[in-house]
mmCIF file of C-alpha atoms and ligand atoms in Angstrom:
data_model
loop_
_atom_site.group_PDB
_atom_site.id
_atom_site.type_symbol
_atom_site.label_atom_id
_atom_site.label_comp_id
_atom_site.label_asym_id
_atom_site.label_seq_id
_atom_site.Cartn_x
_atom_site.Cartn_y
_atom_site.Cartn_z
ATOM 1 C CA UNK A 1 0.000 0.000 0.000
ATOM 2 C CA UNK A 2 1.332 3.374 -0.926
ATOM 3 C CA UNK A 3 -0.212 6.773 -1.417
ATOM 4 C CA UNK A 4 1.603 9.324 -3.560
ATOM 5 C CA UNK A 5 0.990 12.927 -2.537
ATOM 6 C CA UNK A 6 1.603 15.204 -5.498
ATOM 7 C CA UNK A 7 2.460 18.861 -5.624
ATOM 8 C CA UNK A 8 6.083 19.348 -4.635
ATOM 9 C CA UNK A 9 9.243 19.111 -6.752
ATOM 10 C CA UNK A 10 10.214 16.003 -4.752
ATOM 11 C CA UNK A 11 8.156 12.875 -4.076
ATOM 12 C CA UNK A 12 6.065 12.587 -0.905
ATOM 13 C CA UNK A 13 4.673 9.114 -0.259
ATOM 14 C CA UNK A 14 2.802 7.527 2.599
ATOM 15 C CA UNK A 15 2.792 3.795 3.118
ATOM 16 C CA UNK A 16 3.120 0.849 5.429
ATOM 17 C CA UNK A 17 6.324 -0.592 4.018
ATOM 18 C CA UNK A 18 8.440 2.508 4.480
ATOM 19 C CA UNK A 19 11.770 0.728 4.056
ATOM 20 C CA UNK A 20 10.720 -0.458 0.596
ATOM 21 C CA UNK A 21 9.425 2.995 -0.319
ATOM 22 C CA UNK A 22 12.746 4.554 0.694
ATOM 23 C CA UNK A 23 14.605 1.953 -1.361
ATOM 24 C CA UNK A 24 12.444 2.799 -4.404
ATOM 25 C CA UNK A 25 13.372 6.470 -4.026
ATOM 26 C CA UNK A 26 17.039 6.063 -3.095
ATOM 27 C CA UNK A 27 17.918 2.995 -5.173
ATOM 28 C CA UNK A 28 17.866 4.660 -8.602
ATOM 29 C CA UNK A 29 20.039 7.502 -7.266
ATOM 30 C CA UNK A 30 22.739 4.935 -6.413
ATOM 31 C CA UNK A 31 23.970 7.229 -3.706
ATOM 32 C CA UNK A 32 26.215 6.289 -0.886
ATOM 33 C CA UNK A 33 23.971 6.711 2.148
ATOM 34 C CA UNK A 34 24.083 7.239 5.884
ATOM 35 C CA UNK A 35 20.987 6.393 7.917
ATOM 36 C CA UNK A 36 20.310 8.388 11.083
ATOM 37 C CA UNK A 37 17.474 7.214 13.258
ATOM 38 C CA UNK A 38 15.877 8.175 16.519
ATOM 39 C CA UNK A 39 16.910 5.575 19.100
ATOM 40 C CA UNK A 40 13.276 4.849 19.809
ATOM 41 C CA UNK A 41 12.766 3.712 16.206
ATOM 42 C CA UNK A 42 16.172 2.110 15.776
ATOM 43 C CA UNK A 43 14.600 -1.019 14.311
ATOM 44 C CA UNK A 44 12.893 1.013 11.585
ATOM 45 C CA UNK A 45 16.202 2.673 10.745
ATOM 46 C CA UNK A 46 17.794 -0.743 10.374
ATOM 47 C CA UNK A 47 15.001 -1.894 8.061
ATOM 48 C CA UNK A 48 15.606 1.194 5.921
ATOM 49 C CA UNK A 49 19.371 0.548 5.829
ATOM 50 C CA UNK A 50 18.815 -3.089 4.805
ATOM 51 C CA UNK A 51 16.349 -2.123 2.076
ATOM 52 C CA UNK A 52 18.540 0.578 0.496
ATOM 53 C CA UNK A 53 21.519 -1.759 0.617
ATOM 54 C CA UNK A 54 19.460 -4.414 -1.161
ATOM 55 C CA UNK A 55 18.527 -1.751 -3.735
ATOM 56 C CA UNK A 56 22.215 -1.246 -4.534
ATOM 57 C CA UNK A 57 23.209 1.683 -2.344
ATOM 58 C CA UNK A 58 26.398 1.631 -0.332
ATOM 59 C CA UNK A 59 25.466 2.215 3.329
ATOM 60 C CA UNK A 60 28.380 4.052 4.940
ATOM 61 C CA UNK A 61 26.892 3.994 8.396
ATOM 62 C CA UNK A 62 23.835 3.686 10.589
ATOM 63 C CA UNK A 63 23.715 6.207 13.409
ATOM 64 C CA UNK A 64 21.182 6.076 16.245
ATOM 65 C CA UNK A 65 20.724 9.184 18.335
ATOM 66 C CA UNK A 66 18.545 10.349 21.206
ATOM 67 C CA UNK A 67 15.959 12.735 19.765
ATOM 68 C CA UNK A 68 13.403 15.059 21.321
ATOM 69 C CA UNK A 69 13.164 18.812 21.722
ATOM 70 C CA UNK A 70 15.916 18.922 24.312
ATOM 71 C CA UNK A 71 18.340 17.378 21.817
ATOM 72 C CA UNK A 72 17.430 19.720 18.983
ATOM 73 C CA UNK A 73 20.483 21.889 19.427
ATOM 74 C CA UNK A 74 23.875 22.702 17.916
ATOM 75 C CA UNK A 75 25.801 20.010 19.798
ATOM 76 C CA UNK A 76 23.702 17.282 18.161
ATOM 77 C CA UNK A 77 24.370 18.834 14.741
ATOM 78 C CA UNK A 78 28.125 18.961 15.405
ATOM 79 C CA UNK A 79 28.098 15.323 16.551
ATOM 80 C CA UNK A 80 26.278 14.385 13.352
ATOM 81 C CA UNK A 81 28.834 16.268 11.235
ATOM 82 C CA UNK A 82 31.596 14.323 12.981
ATOM 83 C CA UNK A 83 29.811 11.020 12.397
ATOM 84 C CA UNK A 84 29.168 11.843 8.713
ATOM 85 C CA UNK A 85 32.760 12.891 8.034
ATOM 86 C CA UNK A 86 34.211 9.911 9.859
ATOM 87 C CA UNK A 87 31.945 7.629 7.827
ATOM 88 C CA UNK A 88 33.430 9.161 4.657
ATOM 89 C CA UNK A 89 30.584 11.402 3.544
ATOM 90 C CA UNK A 90 31.094 13.585 0.488
ATOM 91 C CA UNK A 91 28.828 16.011 -1.339
ATOM 92 C CA UNK A 92 26.865 13.192 -2.964
ATOM 93 C CA UNK A 93 26.226 11.163 0.154
ATOM 94 C CA UNK A 94 22.514 10.833 0.892
ATOM 95 C CA UNK A 95 21.516 11.184 4.549
ATOM 96 C CA UNK A 96 18.312 9.348 5.427
ATOM 97 C CA UNK A 97 16.642 10.665 8.599
ATOM 98 C CA UNK A 98 14.239 8.272 10.341
ATOM 99 C CA UNK A 99 12.229 9.752 13.199
ATOM 100 C CA UNK A 100 9.850 12.449 14.396
ATOM 101 C CA UNK A 101 9.955 16.176 13.742
ATOM 102 C CA UNK A 102 12.823 16.947 16.104
ATOM 103 C CA UNK A 103 14.988 14.308 14.422
ATOM 104 C CA UNK A 104 14.201 15.347 10.839
ATOM 105 C CA UNK A 105 14.600 19.062 11.666
ATOM 106 C CA UNK A 106 18.030 18.415 13.229
ATOM 107 C CA UNK A 107 19.352 15.894 10.712
ATOM 108 C CA UNK A 108 18.028 17.999 7.826
ATOM 109 C CA UNK A 109 19.948 20.962 9.218
ATOM 110 C CA UNK A 110 23.105 18.873 9.626
ATOM 111 C CA UNK A 111 22.747 17.887 5.949
ATOM 112 C CA UNK A 112 22.086 21.514 4.944
ATOM 113 C CA UNK A 113 25.290 22.702 6.586
ATOM 114 C CA UNK A 114 27.793 19.935 5.841
ATOM 115 C CA UNK A 115 29.961 20.660 2.787
ATOM 116 C CA UNK A 116 27.555 23.527 1.972
ATOM 117 C CA UNK A 117 24.687 21.096 1.675
ATOM 118 C CA UNK A 118 24.376 17.381 1.022
ATOM 119 C CA UNK A 119 21.156 15.579 -0.016
ATOM 120 C CA UNK A 120 18.793 14.159 2.586
ATOM 121 C CA UNK A 121 15.615 12.164 2.688
ATOM 122 C CA UNK A 122 13.015 12.296 5.478
ATOM 123 C CA UNK A 123 11.251 9.249 6.894
ATOM 124 C CA UNK A 124 8.586 10.491 9.312
ATOM 125 C CA UNK A 125 7.667 8.239 12.232
ATOM 126 C CA UNK A 126 5.354 10.554 14.203
ATOM 127 C CA UNK A 127 2.056 12.158 13.209
ATOM 128 C CA UNK A 128 3.615 15.633 13.504
ATOM 129 C CA UNK A 129 6.371 14.476 11.169
ATOM 130 C CA UNK A 130 4.039 12.861 8.621
ATOM 131 C CA UNK A 131 1.600 15.742 8.279
ATOM 132 C CA UNK A 132 3.962 18.633 8.843
ATOM 133 C CA UNK A 133 7.610 18.605 9.928
ATOM 134 C CA UNK A 134 9.105 16.298 7.283
ATOM 135 C CA UNK A 135 7.411 18.178 4.431
ATOM 136 C CA UNK A 136 8.512 21.535 3.100
ATOM 137 C CA UNK A 137 12.238 21.785 3.604
ATOM 138 C CA UNK A 138 12.419 23.842 6.782
ATOM 139 C CA UNK A 139 15.275 22.477 8.851
ATOM 140 C CA UNK A 140 16.675 23.840 12.074
ATOM 141 C CA UNK A 141 17.494 23.730 15.735
ATOM 142 C CA UNK A 142 16.589 25.542 18.937
ATOM 143 C CA UNK A 143 18.647 28.105 20.828
ATOM 144 C CA UNK A 144 18.458 28.933 24.534
ATOM 145 C CA UNK A 145 16.839 32.186 23.324
ATOM 146 C CA UNK A 146 14.034 30.367 21.551
ATOM 147 C CA UNK A 147 12.817 27.627 19.261
ATOM 148 C CA UNK A 148 13.938 27.114 15.675
ATOM 149 C CA UNK A 149 16.084 30.257 15.753
ATOM 150 C CA UNK A 150 18.861 28.686 13.667
ATOM 151 C CA UNK A 151 17.989 26.889 10.455
ATOM 152 C CA UNK A 152 17.879 26.708 6.694
ATOM 153 C CA UNK A 153 15.451 26.010 3.898
ATOM 154 C CA UNK A 154 16.922 22.778 2.589
ATOM 155 C CA UNK A 155 14.341 20.578 0.875
ATOM 156 C CA UNK A 156 14.763 16.808 1.132
ATOM 157 C CA UNK A 157 15.027 14.701 -2.035
ATOM 158 C CA UNK A 158 11.947 12.822 -0.847
ATOM 159 C CA UNK A 159 9.618 12.278 2.087
ATOM 160 C CA UNK A 160 8.196 8.980 3.275
ATOM 161 C CA UNK A 161 5.436 8.864 5.886
ATOM 162 C CA UNK A 162 6.137 5.597 7.713
ATOM 163 C CA UNK A 163 2.558 4.666 8.612
ATOM 164 C CA UNK A 164 3.512 1.439 10.385
ATOM 165 C CA UNK A 165 5.520 3.512 12.850
ATOM 166 C CA UNK A 166 2.163 4.520 14.346
ATOM 167 C CA UNK A 167 1.962 1.092 15.993
ATOM 168 C CA UNK A 168 4.659 1.988 18.531
ATOM 169 C CA UNK A 169 3.573 5.607 19.030
ATOM 170 C CA UNK A 170 2.368 6.213 22.566
ATOM 171 C CA UNK A 171 -1.125 7.614 22.983
ATOM 172 C CA UNK A 172 0.304 10.956 24.064
ATOM 173 C CA UNK A 173 2.213 11.342 20.778
ATOM 174 C CA UNK A 174 -0.835 10.355 18.750
ATOM 175 C CA UNK A 175 -2.899 12.978 20.536
ATOM 176 C CA UNK A 176 -0.383 15.786 20.300
ATOM 177 C CA UNK A 177 0.082 14.990 16.610
ATOM 178 C CA UNK A 178 -3.603 15.662 16.080
ATOM 179 C CA UNK A 179 -3.079 19.334 16.988
ATOM 180 C CA UNK A 180 -1.216 19.808 13.677
ATOM 181 C CA UNK A 181 -3.998 17.946 11.865
ATOM 182 C CA UNK A 182 -6.545 20.356 13.368
ATOM 183 C CA UNK A 183 -4.332 23.278 12.323
ATOM 184 C CA UNK A 184 -4.200 21.932 8.752
ATOM 185 C CA UNK A 185 -7.987 21.617 8.731
ATOM 186 C CA UNK A 186 -8.444 25.249 9.800
ATOM 187 C CA UNK A 187 -5.932 26.473 7.245
ATOM 188 C CA UNK A 188 -7.214 24.568 4.261
ATOM 189 C CA UNK A 189 -9.691 21.712 4.745
ATOM 190 C CA UNK A 190 -12.694 22.626 6.909
ATOM 191 C CA UNK A 191 -14.446 19.334 6.267
ATOM 192 C CA UNK A 192 -11.504 17.500 7.817
ATOM 193 C CA UNK A 193 -12.562 18.937 11.198
ATOM 194 C CA UNK A 194 -15.675 16.744 11.240
ATOM 195 C CA UNK A 195 -13.564 13.668 10.504
ATOM 196 C CA UNK A 196 -11.158 14.557 13.284
ATOM 197 C CA UNK A 197 -14.027 14.820 15.745
ATOM 198 C CA UNK A 198 -15.039 11.233 14.866
ATOM 199 C CA UNK A 199 -11.499 9.880 14.659
ATOM 200 C CA UNK A 200 -10.149 7.203 16.974
ATOM 201 C CA UNK A 201 -6.535 8.085 17.789
ATOM 202 C CA UNK A 202 -6.010 4.553 19.094
ATOM 203 C CA UNK A 203 -6.603 3.228 15.570
ATOM 204 C CA UNK A 204 -4.118 1.233 13.505
ATOM 205 C CA UNK A 205 -2.080 2.504 10.521
ATOM 206 C CA UNK A 206 -4.887 1.911 7.978
ATOM 207 C CA UNK A 207 -7.162 4.219 9.938
ATOM 208 C CA UNK A 208 -4.500 6.913 9.997
ATOM 209 C CA UNK A 209 -3.690 6.774 6.316
ATOM 210 C CA UNK A 210 -6.545 8.915 4.913
ATOM 211 C CA UNK A 211 -6.234 11.423 7.753
ATOM 212 C CA UNK A 212 -2.469 11.779 7.312
ATOM 213 C CA UNK A 213 -2.912 12.108 3.549
ATOM 214 C CA UNK A 214 -5.487 14.888 3.842
ATOM 215 C CA UNK A 215 -3.584 16.904 6.415
ATOM 216 C CA UNK A 216 -0.315 16.479 4.511
ATOM 217 C CA UNK A 217 -2.092 17.614 1.332
ATOM 218 C CA UNK A 218 -2.896 20.956 2.973
ATOM 219 C CA UNK A 219 0.751 21.475 3.883
ATOM 220 C CA UNK A 220 1.943 20.412 0.419
ATOM 221 C CA UNK A 221 -0.451 22.831 -1.285
ATOM 222 C CA UNK A 222 0.670 25.782 0.807
ATOM 223 C CA UNK A 223 4.387 24.972 0.514
ATOM 224 C CA UNK A 224 4.103 24.461 -3.255
ATOM 225 C CA UNK A 225 2.643 27.953 -3.648
ATOM 226 C CA UNK A 226 5.075 29.635 -1.231
ATOM 227 C CA UNK A 227 8.166 27.480 -0.560
ATOM 228 C CA UNK A 228 10.220 30.209 1.134
ATOM 229 C CA UNK A 229 7.486 31.588 3.382
ATOM 230 C CA UNK A 230 7.236 34.974 1.728
ATOM 231 C CA UNK A 231 3.498 35.114 2.362
ATOM 232 C CA UNK A 232 0.887 32.356 2.422
ATOM 233 C CA UNK A 233 3.144 29.792 4.142
ATOM 234 C CA UNK A 234 3.056 31.961 7.244
ATOM 235 C CA UNK A 235 -0.533 30.749 7.761
ATOM 236 C CA UNK A 236 0.916 27.371 8.798
ATOM 237 C CA UNK A 237 2.264 29.140 11.875
ATOM 238 C CA UNK A 238 -1.304 29.429 13.169
ATOM 239 C CA UNK A 239 -1.192 28.985 16.947
ATOM 240 C CA UNK A 240 2.605 28.724 16.864
ATOM 241 C CA UNK A 241 3.634 32.101 18.292
ATOM 242 C CA UNK A 242 1.819 31.071 21.450
ATOM 243 C CA UNK A 243 2.927 27.449 21.146
ATOM 244 C CA UNK A 244 6.645 28.179 20.878
ATOM 245 C CA UNK A 245 6.495 30.550 23.823
ATOM 246 C CA UNK A 246 4.561 28.017 25.915
ATOM 247 C CA UNK A 247 7.079 25.302 25.077
ATOM 248 C CA UNK A 248 9.992 27.541 25.954
ATOM 249 C CA UNK A 249 8.366 28.774 29.168
ATOM 250 C CA UNK A 250 7.788 25.127 30.182
ATOM 251 C CA UNK A 251 11.484 24.403 29.466
ATOM 252 C CA UNK A 252 10.276 22.048 26.749
ATOM 253 C CA UNK A 253 8.375 19.835 29.143
ATOM 254 C CA UNK A 254 5.225 20.664 27.206
ATOM 255 C CA UNK A 255 5.168 18.705 23.914
ATOM 256 C CA UNK A 256 4.923 20.721 20.710
ATOM 257 C CA UNK A 257 1.460 19.453 19.775
ATOM 258 C CA UNK A 258 0.034 20.104 23.249
ATOM 259 C CA UNK A 259 1.321 23.676 22.957
ATOM 260 C CA UNK A 260 -0.158 24.022 19.461
ATOM 261 C CA UNK A 261 -3.598 22.984 20.779
ATOM 262 C CA UNK A 262 -3.418 25.745 23.379
ATOM 263 C CA UNK A 263 -2.019 28.161 20.804
ATOM 264 C CA UNK A 264 -4.947 27.505 18.484
ATOM 265 C CA UNK A 265 -7.414 28.436 21.207
ATOM 266 C CA UNK A 266 -5.404 31.548 22.092
ATOM 267 C CA UNK A 267 -5.286 32.603 18.425
ATOM 268 C CA UNK A 268 -9.054 32.132 18.271
ATOM 269 C CA UNK A 269 -9.499 34.315 21.356
ATOM 270 C CA UNK A 270 -7.343 37.058 19.801
ATOM 271 C CA UNK A 271 -9.194 36.728 16.505
ATOM 272 C CA UNK A 272 -12.596 37.192 18.206
ATOM 273 C CA UNK A 273 -12.386 41.005 18.180
ATOM 274 C CA UNK A 274 -10.051 41.378 15.207
ATOM 275 C CA UNK A 275 -10.995 39.268 12.227
ATOM 276 C CA UNK A 276 -14.576 38.356 13.010
ATOM 277 C CA UNK A 277 -13.623 34.692 13.637
ATOM 278 C CA UNK A 278 -17.058 33.201 14.268
ATOM 279 C CA UNK A 279 -17.870 31.621 17.590
ATOM 280 C CA UNK A 280 -19.322 28.633 15.710
ATOM 281 C CA UNK A 281 -15.964 27.970 13.984
ATOM 282 C CA UNK A 282 -14.113 28.406 17.268
ATOM 283 C CA UNK A 283 -16.338 25.856 18.936
ATOM 284 C CA UNK A 284 -15.887 23.365 16.092
ATOM 285 C CA UNK A 285 -12.135 23.761 16.488
ATOM 286 C CA UNK A 286 -12.250 23.288 20.276
ATOM 287 C CA UNK A 287 -14.561 20.304 19.907
ATOM 288 C CA UNK A 288 -12.138 18.619 17.474
ATOM 289 C CA UNK A 289 -9.166 19.274 19.759
ATOM 290 C CA UNK A 290 -10.954 17.936 22.802
ATOM 291 C CA UNK A 291 -12.206 14.857 21.006
ATOM 292 C CA UNK A 292 -8.557 14.022 20.333
ATOM 293 C CA UNK A 293 -7.846 14.224 24.047
ATOM 294 C CA UNK A 294 -6.032 17.560 23.837
ATOM 295 C CA UNK A 295 -6.310 20.144 26.586
ATOM 296 C CA UNK A 296 -7.482 23.595 25.619
ATOM 297 C CA UNK A 297 -6.712 25.258 28.913
ATOM 298 C CA UNK A 298 -3.635 25.104 31.089
ATOM 299 C CA UNK A 299 -3.287 25.455 34.823
ATOM 300 C CA UNK A 300 -0.506 27.345 36.549
ATOM 301 C CA UNK A 301 0.281 29.463 33.507
ATOM 302 C CA UNK A 302 2.269 32.637 34.203
ATOM 303 C CA UNK A 303 1.321 35.008 31.349
ATOM 304 C CA UNK A 304 4.414 37.154 32.006
ATOM 305 C CA UNK A 305 6.786 34.207 31.474
ATOM 306 C CA UNK A 306 5.080 33.296 28.205
ATOM 307 C CA UNK A 307 5.141 36.906 27.013
ATOM 308 C CA UNK A 308 8.843 37.032 27.846
ATOM 309 C CA UNK A 309 9.461 33.983 25.672
ATOM 310 C CA UNK A 310 7.528 35.605 22.800
ATOM 311 C CA UNK A 311 10.003 38.430 22.559
ATOM 312 C CA UNK A 312 12.537 36.181 20.866
ATOM 313 C CA UNK A 313 10.041 34.699 18.430
ATOM 314 C CA UNK A 314 11.205 34.784 14.800
ATOM 315 C CA UNK A 315 7.858 36.091 13.643
ATOM 316 C CA UNK A 316 8.403 39.505 15.228
ATOM 317 C CA UNK A 317 9.154 42.296 12.774
ATOM 318 C CA UNK A 318 10.925 45.396 14.110
ATOM 319 C CA UNK A 319 10.100 44.340 17.656
ATOM 320 C CA UNK A 320 6.328 44.228 17.055
ATOM 321 C CA UNK A 321 4.645 40.881 17.590
ATOM 322 C CA UNK A 322 2.500 39.770 14.739
ATOM 323 C CA UNK A 323 0.075 36.926 14.873
ATOM 324 C CA UNK A 324 -1.472 34.522 12.456
ATOM 325 C CA UNK A 325 -5.201 34.683 13.124
ATOM 326 C CA UNK A 326 -8.154 32.774 11.713
ATOM 327 C CA UNK A 327 -10.929 34.819 10.071
ATOM 328 C CA UNK A 328 -13.080 31.800 9.287
ATOM 329 C CA UNK A 329 -12.451 28.146 8.531
ATOM 330 C CA UNK A 330 -10.253 28.081 5.424
ATOM 331 C CA UNK A 331 -9.361 31.786 5.732
ATOM 332 C CA UNK A 332 -6.326 32.450 7.905
ATOM 333 C CA UNK A 333 -4.582 35.852 7.983
ATOM 334 C CA UNK A 334 -0.965 36.618 8.818
ATOM 335 C CA UNK A 335 0.836 39.748 9.951
ATOM 336 C CA UNK A 336 -1.943 40.799 12.352
ATOM 337 C CA UNK A 337 -0.500 43.251 14.871
ATOM 338 C CA UNK A 338 -1.838 42.812 18.359
ATOM 339 C CA UNK A 339 -1.213 45.029 21.410
ATOM 340 C CA UNK A 340 0.611 43.367 24.301
ATOM 341 C CA UNK A 341 -2.327 43.910 26.648
ATOM 342 C CA UNK A 342 -4.586 41.809 24.414
ATOM 343 C CA UNK A 343 -1.989 39.022 24.230
ATOM 344 C CA UNK A 344 -1.708 39.093 27.997
ATOM 345 C CA UNK A 345 -5.449 38.798 28.494
ATOM 346 C CA UNK A 346 -5.690 35.971 25.927
ATOM 347 C CA UNK A 347 -3.059 34.098 27.962
ATOM 348 C CA UNK A 348 -5.063 34.691 31.126
ATOM 349 C CA UNK A 349 -8.131 33.318 29.391
ATOM 350 C CA UNK A 350 -6.097 30.251 28.410
ATOM 351 C CA UNK A 351 -5.714 29.558 32.117
ATOM 352 C CA UNK A 352 -9.461 29.044 32.453
ATOM 353 C CA UNK A 353 -11.631 26.180 31.252
ATOM 354 C CA UNK A 354 -13.956 26.922 28.353
ATOM 355 C CA UNK A 355 -17.306 27.874 29.854
ATOM 356 C CA UNK A 356 -20.397 26.740 28.002
ATOM 357 C CA UNK A 357 -20.939 29.244 25.217
ATOM 358 C CA UNK A 358 -17.537 30.727 25.998
ATOM 359 C CA UNK A 359 -14.239 30.980 24.114
HETATM 360 N N1 NAD B 1 10.217 21.728 9.867
HETATM 361 C C1 NAD B 1 8.926 21.985 9.957
HETATM 362 O O1 NAD B 1 8.306 22.504 9.021
HETATM 363 C C2 NAD B 1 8.204 21.608 11.213
HETATM 364 C C3 NAD B 1 6.794 21.580 11.223
HETATM 365 C C4 NAD B 1 6.158 21.153 12.378
HETATM 366 C C5 NAD B 1 6.892 20.788 13.496
HETATM 367 N N2 NAD B 1 8.252 20.872 13.443
HETATM 368 C C6 NAD B 1 9.060 20.479 14.605
HETATM 369 O O2 NAD B 1 8.797 19.121 14.899
HETATM 370 C C7 NAD B 1 9.090 18.904 16.272
HETATM 371 C C8 NAD B 1 8.015 18.045 16.878
HETATM 372 O O3 NAD B 1 7.994 16.827 16.219
HETATM 373 P P1 NAD B 1 7.469 15.498 16.951
HETATM 374 O O4 NAD B 1 6.204 15.786 17.643
HETATM 375 O O5 NAD B 1 7.511 14.438 15.926
HETATM 376 O O6 NAD B 1 8.563 15.293 18.097
HETATM 377 P P2 NAD B 1 9.731 14.224 18.337
HETATM 378 O O7 NAD B 1 10.592 14.076 17.157
HETATM 379 O O8 NAD B 1 10.392 14.666 19.587
HETATM 380 O O9 NAD B 1 8.967 12.866 18.581
HETATM 381 C C9 NAD B 1 8.145 12.733 19.720
HETATM 382 C C10 NAD B 1 8.596 11.550 20.600
HETATM 383 O O10 NAD B 1 8.262 10.339 19.935
HETATM 384 C C11 NAD B 1 9.419 9.497 19.819
HETATM 385 N N3 NAD B 1 9.165 8.718 18.616
HETATM 386 C C12 NAD B 1 9.342 9.076 17.321
HETATM 387 N N4 NAD B 1 8.818 8.139 16.505
HETATM 388 C C13 NAD B 1 8.307 7.169 17.292
HETATM 389 C C14 NAD B 1 7.614 5.938 17.034
HETATM 390 N N5 NAD B 1 7.268 5.576 15.801
HETATM 391 N N6 NAD B 1 7.252 5.183 18.099
HETATM 392 C C15 NAD B 1 7.529 5.577 19.369
HETATM 393 N N7 NAD B 1 8.152 6.730 19.674
HETATM 394 C C16 NAD B 1 8.523 7.525 18.632
HETATM 395 C C17 NAD B 1 10.563 10.457 19.844
HETATM 396 O O11 NAD B 1 11.744 9.839 20.304
HETATM 397 C C18 NAD B 1 10.078 11.506 20.837
HETATM 398 O O12 NAD B 1 10.280 11.050 22.157
HETATM 399 C C19 NAD B 1 9.229 20.266 16.923
HETATM 400 O O13 NAD B 1 10.567 20.527 17.186
HETATM 401 C C20 NAD B 1 8.700 21.204 15.856
HETATM 402 O O14 NAD B 1 9.305 22.480 15.924
HETATM 403 C C21 NAD B 1 8.912 21.251 12.339
HETATM 404 ZN ZN1 ZN B 2 4.037 22.775 14.626
#
């Protein structure tokens, strides 16, 4: 089973036999390859290495690393550069990254910066990775000052969504992944929201396939029209100015998707008086998030700490914070300037449960 998702200059495929799909993409290139996998999916990395070797590629090395947001930093990139050089990498060596979004962001950036850029291929093993992180060529790492502050646009030569990887994904990762699916639905596929509300996150890979394909299609469409984020691609940052600040303020204890769920509600609250975001759309969004088991309010939140973290966000222009705000389902605006007082009160509102009929 394989599903080809068209629209980008490189192939994006989703399927259950990811190792075979990678071999089909890498084999004809006859590259020398290095496989880097997240330790938690080491076995999947090995399957990929075996399959590309069988397809005629020379595998220079298989590297397993600890992934996660706390490892998405420069030291990991430097260690990868060392491993690649010691394995004999040159400008034609293909790096195959097998893991979630933190792994593909980091390995993609290591590939972007070694020898002024060597080719890489992403194999996504989390929902966030399959519908979002592995697609679109944004690579990067975090800095103590904030998330994703160092990076490069460096598109992969291909993307494989490893659907069978879902089988080992803990419930928490399945749920947090759904936040990006909800975001995709708001940005470009309103009908997907209804499906999300009926979706069983405990389901097996077959159940995930159509959902992953639809959410990934939204991302592919946006990235195809605006690969370098000059305009429309900014809409994919919906909820993310809040999310990145919440993650940073929690010292990365809060998973990305959990922060995105909260960020989506906060963006909706800000949009209420600014874009005419309808209450009905807001409630559909909250309903979908909650049906996936995501929290839409957070206890013990210190708005000042979150606002402090926002000051280093990349999306500021000349020191003014701009937000991506929904106007209605399928219509998301970027560059909306919001006064600090309104951001502060939205954060306070995020500390309270949604009252019936409330926001
Ligand atoms: N580049 C982009 O365009 C883009 C887009 C969205 C998100 N991101 C980034 O993606 C990151 C979040 O990605 P994520 O949610 O995949 O996080 P992650 O990579 O940290 O993966 C989540 C956890 O699941 C584990 N894991 C991965 N695959 C597994 C599997 N199949 N079975 C069991 N465990 C598995 C990981 O080790 C980790 O502990 C953030 O850093 C975010 O900034 C990037
Ligand atoms: Zn995200």
